[in-house]
PDB file of C-alpha atoms in Angstrom:
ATOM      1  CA  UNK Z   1      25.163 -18.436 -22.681  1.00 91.00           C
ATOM      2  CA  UNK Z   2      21.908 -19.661 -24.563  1.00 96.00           C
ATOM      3  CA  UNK Z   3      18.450 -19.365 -23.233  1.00 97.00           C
ATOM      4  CA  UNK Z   4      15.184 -21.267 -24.498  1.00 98.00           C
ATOM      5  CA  UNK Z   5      11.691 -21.236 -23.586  1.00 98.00           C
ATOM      6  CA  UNK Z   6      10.117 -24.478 -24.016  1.00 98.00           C
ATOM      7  CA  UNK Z   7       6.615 -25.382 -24.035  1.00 99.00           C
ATOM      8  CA  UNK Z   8       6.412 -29.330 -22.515  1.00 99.00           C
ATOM      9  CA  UNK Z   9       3.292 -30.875 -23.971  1.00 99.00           C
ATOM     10  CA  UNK Z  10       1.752 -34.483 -22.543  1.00 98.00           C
ATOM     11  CA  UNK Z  11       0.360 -35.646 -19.343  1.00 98.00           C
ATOM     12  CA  UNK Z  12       2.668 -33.070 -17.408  1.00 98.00           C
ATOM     13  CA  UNK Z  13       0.180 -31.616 -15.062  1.00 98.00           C
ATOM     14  CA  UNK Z  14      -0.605 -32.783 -11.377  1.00 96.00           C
ATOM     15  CA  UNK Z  15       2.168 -35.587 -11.647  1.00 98.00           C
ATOM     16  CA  UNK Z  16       5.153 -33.381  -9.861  1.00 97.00           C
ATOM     17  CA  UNK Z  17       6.672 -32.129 -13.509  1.00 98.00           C
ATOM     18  CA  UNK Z  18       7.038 -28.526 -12.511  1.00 98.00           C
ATOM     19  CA  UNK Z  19       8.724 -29.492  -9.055  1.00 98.00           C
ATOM     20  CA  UNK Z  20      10.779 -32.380 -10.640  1.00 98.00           C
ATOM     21  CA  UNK Z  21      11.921 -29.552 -13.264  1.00 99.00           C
ATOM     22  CA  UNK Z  22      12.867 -27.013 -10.604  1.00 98.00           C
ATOM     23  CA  UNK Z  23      15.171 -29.509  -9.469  1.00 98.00           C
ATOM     24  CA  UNK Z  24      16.895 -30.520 -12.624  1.00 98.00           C
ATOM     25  CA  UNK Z  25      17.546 -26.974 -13.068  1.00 99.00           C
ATOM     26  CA  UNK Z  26      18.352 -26.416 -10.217  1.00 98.00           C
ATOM     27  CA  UNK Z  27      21.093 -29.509 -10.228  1.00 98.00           C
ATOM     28  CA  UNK Z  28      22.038 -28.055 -13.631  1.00 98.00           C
ATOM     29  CA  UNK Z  29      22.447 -24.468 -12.396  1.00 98.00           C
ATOM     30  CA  UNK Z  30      20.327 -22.960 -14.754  1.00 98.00           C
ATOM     31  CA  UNK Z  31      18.494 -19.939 -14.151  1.00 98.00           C
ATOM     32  CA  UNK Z  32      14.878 -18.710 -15.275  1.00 98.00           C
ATOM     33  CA  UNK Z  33      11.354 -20.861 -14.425  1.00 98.00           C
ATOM     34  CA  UNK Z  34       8.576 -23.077 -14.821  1.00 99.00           C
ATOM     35  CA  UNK Z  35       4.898 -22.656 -14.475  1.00 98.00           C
ATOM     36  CA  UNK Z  36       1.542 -24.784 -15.680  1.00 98.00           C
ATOM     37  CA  UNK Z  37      -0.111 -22.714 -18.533  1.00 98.00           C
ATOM     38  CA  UNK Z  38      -4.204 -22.892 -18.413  1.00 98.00           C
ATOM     39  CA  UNK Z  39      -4.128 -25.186 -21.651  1.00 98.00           C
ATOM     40  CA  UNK Z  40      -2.476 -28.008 -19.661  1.00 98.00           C
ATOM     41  CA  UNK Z  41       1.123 -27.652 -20.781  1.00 98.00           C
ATOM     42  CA  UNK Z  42       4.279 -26.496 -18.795  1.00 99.00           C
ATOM     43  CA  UNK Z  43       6.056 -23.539 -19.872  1.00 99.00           C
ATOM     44  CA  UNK Z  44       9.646 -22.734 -18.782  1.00 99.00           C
ATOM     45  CA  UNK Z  45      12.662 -20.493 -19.566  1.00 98.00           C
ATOM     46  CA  UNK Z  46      15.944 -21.427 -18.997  1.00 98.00           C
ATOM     47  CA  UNK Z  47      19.115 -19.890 -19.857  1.00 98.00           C
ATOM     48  CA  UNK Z  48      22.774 -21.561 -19.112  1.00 98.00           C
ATOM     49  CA  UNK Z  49      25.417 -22.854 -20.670  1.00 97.00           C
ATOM     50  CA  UNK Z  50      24.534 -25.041 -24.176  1.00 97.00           C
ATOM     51  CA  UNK Z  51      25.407 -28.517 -22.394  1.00 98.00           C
ATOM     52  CA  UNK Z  52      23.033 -27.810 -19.564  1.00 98.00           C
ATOM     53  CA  UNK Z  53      20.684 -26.909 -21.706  1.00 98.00           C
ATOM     54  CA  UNK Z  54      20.865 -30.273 -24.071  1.00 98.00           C
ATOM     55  CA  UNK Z  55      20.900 -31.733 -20.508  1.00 98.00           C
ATOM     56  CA  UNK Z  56      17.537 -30.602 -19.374  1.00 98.00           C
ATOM     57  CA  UNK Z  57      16.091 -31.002 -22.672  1.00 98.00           C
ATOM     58  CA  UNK Z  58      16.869 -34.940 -22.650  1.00 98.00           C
ATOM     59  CA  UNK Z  59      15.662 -35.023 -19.503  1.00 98.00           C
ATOM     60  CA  UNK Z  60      12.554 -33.279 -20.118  1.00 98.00           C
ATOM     61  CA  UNK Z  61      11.257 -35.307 -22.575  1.00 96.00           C
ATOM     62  CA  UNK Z  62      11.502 -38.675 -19.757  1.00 94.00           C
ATOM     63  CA  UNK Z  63      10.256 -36.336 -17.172  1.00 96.00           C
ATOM     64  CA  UNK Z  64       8.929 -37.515 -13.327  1.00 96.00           C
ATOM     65  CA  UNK Z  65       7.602 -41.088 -13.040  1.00 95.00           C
ATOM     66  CA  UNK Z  66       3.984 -40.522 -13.985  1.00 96.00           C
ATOM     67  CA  UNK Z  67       4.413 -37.886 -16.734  1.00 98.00           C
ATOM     68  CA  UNK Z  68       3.720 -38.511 -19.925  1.00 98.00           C
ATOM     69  CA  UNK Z  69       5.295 -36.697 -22.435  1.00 98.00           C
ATOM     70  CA  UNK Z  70       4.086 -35.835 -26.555  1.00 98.00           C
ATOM     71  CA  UNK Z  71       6.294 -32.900 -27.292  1.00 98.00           C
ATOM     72  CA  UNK Z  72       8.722 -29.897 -26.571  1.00 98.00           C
ATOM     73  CA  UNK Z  73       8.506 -26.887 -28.251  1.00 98.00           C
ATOM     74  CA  UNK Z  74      12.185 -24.856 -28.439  1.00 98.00           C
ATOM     75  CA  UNK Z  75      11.443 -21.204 -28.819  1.00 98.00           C
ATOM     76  CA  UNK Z  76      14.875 -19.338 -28.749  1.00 97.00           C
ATOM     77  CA  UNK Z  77      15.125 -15.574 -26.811  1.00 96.00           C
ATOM     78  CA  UNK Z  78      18.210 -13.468 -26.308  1.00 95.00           C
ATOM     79  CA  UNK Z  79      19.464 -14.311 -22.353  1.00 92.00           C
ATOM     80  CA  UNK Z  80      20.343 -10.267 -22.171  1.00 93.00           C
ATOM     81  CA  UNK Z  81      16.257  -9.965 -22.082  1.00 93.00           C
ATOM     82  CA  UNK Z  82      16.021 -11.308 -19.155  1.00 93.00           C
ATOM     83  CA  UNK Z  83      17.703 -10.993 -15.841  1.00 91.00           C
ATOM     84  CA  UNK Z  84      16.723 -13.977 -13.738  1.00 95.00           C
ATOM     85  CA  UNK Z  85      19.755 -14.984 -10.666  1.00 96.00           C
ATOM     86  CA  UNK Z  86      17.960 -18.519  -9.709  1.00 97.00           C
ATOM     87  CA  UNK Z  87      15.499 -20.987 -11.084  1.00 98.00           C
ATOM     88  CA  UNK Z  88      12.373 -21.094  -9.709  1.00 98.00           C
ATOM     89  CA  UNK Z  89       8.830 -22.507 -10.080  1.00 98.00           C
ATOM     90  CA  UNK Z  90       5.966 -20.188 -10.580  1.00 97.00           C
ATOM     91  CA  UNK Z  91       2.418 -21.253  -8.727  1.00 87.00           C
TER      92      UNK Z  91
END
């Protein structure tokens, strides 16, 4: 199990990203979430298996149609810190 917080940097807010992410993780069955951050970013944690994790990274960085994104920052955690049983998107 590996888990990963990621900061998604671009044009990521108001174009769908953080409901188009719930999904992918969701498809992925990954657990954890995804919020907007005040700066403009989107910040998730995921933890799963390290193939669904590449998964949602490469599809991250492509995103929803009008997203534009710069950058992903990978911030690794241990997955025993947290105890999340679904993936879901934080308003």
């Amino acid at each position: 199990m590996q888990a990963l917080k990621i900061i998604i940097q671009g044009n990521v807010q108001g174009v769908g990203y953080r409901r188009w992410f719930e999904q992918q993780a969701q498809e992925l069955q990954l657990t954890g979430y995804v919020k907007n951050l005040d700066n403009g970013d989107v910040e998730a944690e995921i933890i799963g298996e390290e193939m669904q994790i590449q998964e949602i990274l490469k599809r991250s960085l492509v995103g929803p149609l009008r997203a534009q994104v710069t950058k992903i920052e990978r911030i690794p955690f241990d997955p025993a810190e947290r105890e999340y049983t679904h993936f879901q998107m934080i308003r």
